[in-house]
mmCIF file of C-alpha atoms in Angstrom:
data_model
loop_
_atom_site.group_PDB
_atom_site.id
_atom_site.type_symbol
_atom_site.label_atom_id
_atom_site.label_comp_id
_atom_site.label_asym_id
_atom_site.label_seq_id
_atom_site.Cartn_x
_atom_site.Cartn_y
_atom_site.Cartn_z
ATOM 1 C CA UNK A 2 0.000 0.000 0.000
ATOM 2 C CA UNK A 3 1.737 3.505 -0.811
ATOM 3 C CA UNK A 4 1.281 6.460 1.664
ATOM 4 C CA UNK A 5 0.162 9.239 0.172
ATOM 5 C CA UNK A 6 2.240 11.791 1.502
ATOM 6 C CA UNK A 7 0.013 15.338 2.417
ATOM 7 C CA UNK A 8 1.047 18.547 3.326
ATOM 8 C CA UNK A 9 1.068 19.713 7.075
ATOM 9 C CA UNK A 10 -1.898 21.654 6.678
ATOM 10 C CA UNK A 11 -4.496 19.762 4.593
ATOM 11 C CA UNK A 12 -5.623 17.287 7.056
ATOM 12 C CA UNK A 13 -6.292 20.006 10.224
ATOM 13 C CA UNK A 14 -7.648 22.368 7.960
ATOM 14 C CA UNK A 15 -9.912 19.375 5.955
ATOM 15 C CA UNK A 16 -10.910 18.226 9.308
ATOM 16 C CA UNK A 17 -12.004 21.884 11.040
ATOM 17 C CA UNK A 18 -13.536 22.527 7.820
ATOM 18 C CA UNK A 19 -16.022 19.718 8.117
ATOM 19 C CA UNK A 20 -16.737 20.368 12.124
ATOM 20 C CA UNK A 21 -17.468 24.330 10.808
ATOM 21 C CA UNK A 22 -19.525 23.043 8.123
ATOM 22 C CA UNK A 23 -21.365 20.343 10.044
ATOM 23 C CA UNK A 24 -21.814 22.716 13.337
ATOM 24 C CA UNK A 25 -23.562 25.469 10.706
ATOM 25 C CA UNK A 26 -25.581 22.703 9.422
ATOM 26 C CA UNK A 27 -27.244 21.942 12.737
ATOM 27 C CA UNK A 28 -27.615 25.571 13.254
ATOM 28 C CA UNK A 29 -29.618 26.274 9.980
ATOM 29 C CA UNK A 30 -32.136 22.798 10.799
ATOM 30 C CA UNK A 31 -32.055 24.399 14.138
ATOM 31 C CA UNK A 32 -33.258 27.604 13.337
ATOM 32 C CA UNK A 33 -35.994 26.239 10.901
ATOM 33 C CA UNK A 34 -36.943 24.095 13.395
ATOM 34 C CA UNK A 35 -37.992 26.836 16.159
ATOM 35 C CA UNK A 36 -40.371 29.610 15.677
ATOM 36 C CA UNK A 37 -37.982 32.883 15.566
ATOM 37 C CA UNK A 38 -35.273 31.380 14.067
ATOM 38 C CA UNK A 39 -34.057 33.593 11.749
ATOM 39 C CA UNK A 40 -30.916 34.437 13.177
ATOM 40 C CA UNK A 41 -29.863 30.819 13.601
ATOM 41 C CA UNK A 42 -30.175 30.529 9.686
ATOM 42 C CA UNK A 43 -27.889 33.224 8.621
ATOM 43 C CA UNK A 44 -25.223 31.922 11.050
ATOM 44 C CA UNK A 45 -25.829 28.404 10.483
ATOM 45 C CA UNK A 46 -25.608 29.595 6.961
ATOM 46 C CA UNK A 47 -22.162 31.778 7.413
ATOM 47 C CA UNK A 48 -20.372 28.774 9.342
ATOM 48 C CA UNK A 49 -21.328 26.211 6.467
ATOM 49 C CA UNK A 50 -19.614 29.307 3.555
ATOM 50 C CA UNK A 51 -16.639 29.589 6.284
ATOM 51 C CA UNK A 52 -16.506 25.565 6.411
ATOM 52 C CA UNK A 53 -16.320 25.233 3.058
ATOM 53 C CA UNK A 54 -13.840 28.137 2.875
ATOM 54 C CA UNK A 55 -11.590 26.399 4.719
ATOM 55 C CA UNK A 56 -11.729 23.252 3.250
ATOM 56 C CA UNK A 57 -10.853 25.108 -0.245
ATOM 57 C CA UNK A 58 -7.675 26.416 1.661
ATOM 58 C CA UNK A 59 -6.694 23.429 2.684
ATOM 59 C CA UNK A 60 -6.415 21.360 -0.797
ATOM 60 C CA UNK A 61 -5.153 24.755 -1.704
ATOM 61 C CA UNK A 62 -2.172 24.119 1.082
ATOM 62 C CA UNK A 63 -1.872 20.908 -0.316
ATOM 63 C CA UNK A 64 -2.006 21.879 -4.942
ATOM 64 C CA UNK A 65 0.216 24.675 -4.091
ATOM 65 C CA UNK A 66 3.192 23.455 -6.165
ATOM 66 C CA UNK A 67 1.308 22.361 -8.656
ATOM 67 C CA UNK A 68 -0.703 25.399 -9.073
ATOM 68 C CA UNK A 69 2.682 27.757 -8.926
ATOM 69 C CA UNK A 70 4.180 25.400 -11.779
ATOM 70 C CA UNK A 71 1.336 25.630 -13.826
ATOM 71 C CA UNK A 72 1.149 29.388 -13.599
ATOM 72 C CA UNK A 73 5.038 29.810 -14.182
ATOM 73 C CA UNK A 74 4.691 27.456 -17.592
ATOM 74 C CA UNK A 75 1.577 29.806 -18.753
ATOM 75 C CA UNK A 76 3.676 32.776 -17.566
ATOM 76 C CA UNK A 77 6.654 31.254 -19.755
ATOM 77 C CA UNK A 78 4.218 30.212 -22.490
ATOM 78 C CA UNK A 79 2.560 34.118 -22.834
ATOM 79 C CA UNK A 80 6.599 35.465 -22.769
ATOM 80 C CA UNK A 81 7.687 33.506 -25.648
ATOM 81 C CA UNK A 82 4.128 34.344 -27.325
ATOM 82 C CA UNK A 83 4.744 37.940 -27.216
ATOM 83 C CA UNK A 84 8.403 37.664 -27.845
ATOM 84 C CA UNK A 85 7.282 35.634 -31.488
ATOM 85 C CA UNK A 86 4.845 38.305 -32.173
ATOM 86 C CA UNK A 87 7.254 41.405 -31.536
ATOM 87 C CA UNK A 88 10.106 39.808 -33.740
ATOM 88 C CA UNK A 89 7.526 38.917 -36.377
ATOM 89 C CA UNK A 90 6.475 42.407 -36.565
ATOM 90 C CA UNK A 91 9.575 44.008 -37.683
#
């Protein structure tokens, strides 16, 4: 079996996220489930956007490389583009 090897962040942040997400969750059944609830909604509703916030972060922590390289090759790529059209120009 080969260990996939993460990044230092992506599990705490993975895990938090889901607690956020699943604590906002109950909030928003909660505040459907009572008669003035209104304010439990919009919070329940805020932790489930910050849950899933941090969640995004944390396979961002863990892509970052990869997402760097492929912006330096497309920053490399758009160079050489506009280095062809400049010479073809004169």
């Amino acid at each position: 079996m080969i260990k996939k090897k993460f990044h230092s962040l992506f599990l705490p942040l993975v895990i938090s996220g889901v607690i956020i997400s699943t604590f906002g969750i109950f909030l928003f059944f909660l505040g459907q489930s009572i008669k003035y609830g209104e304010g439990f909604e919009i919070v329940g509703i805020r932790f489930i956007i910050a849950g899933i916030a941090t969640i995004a972060l944390g396979c961002f922590a863990q892509y970052y490389t990869k997402i760097r390289n492929s912006f330096l090759i497309f920053k490399y790529l758009l160079g050489n583009i506009n280095k062809k059209n400049s010479s073809s120009s004169r």
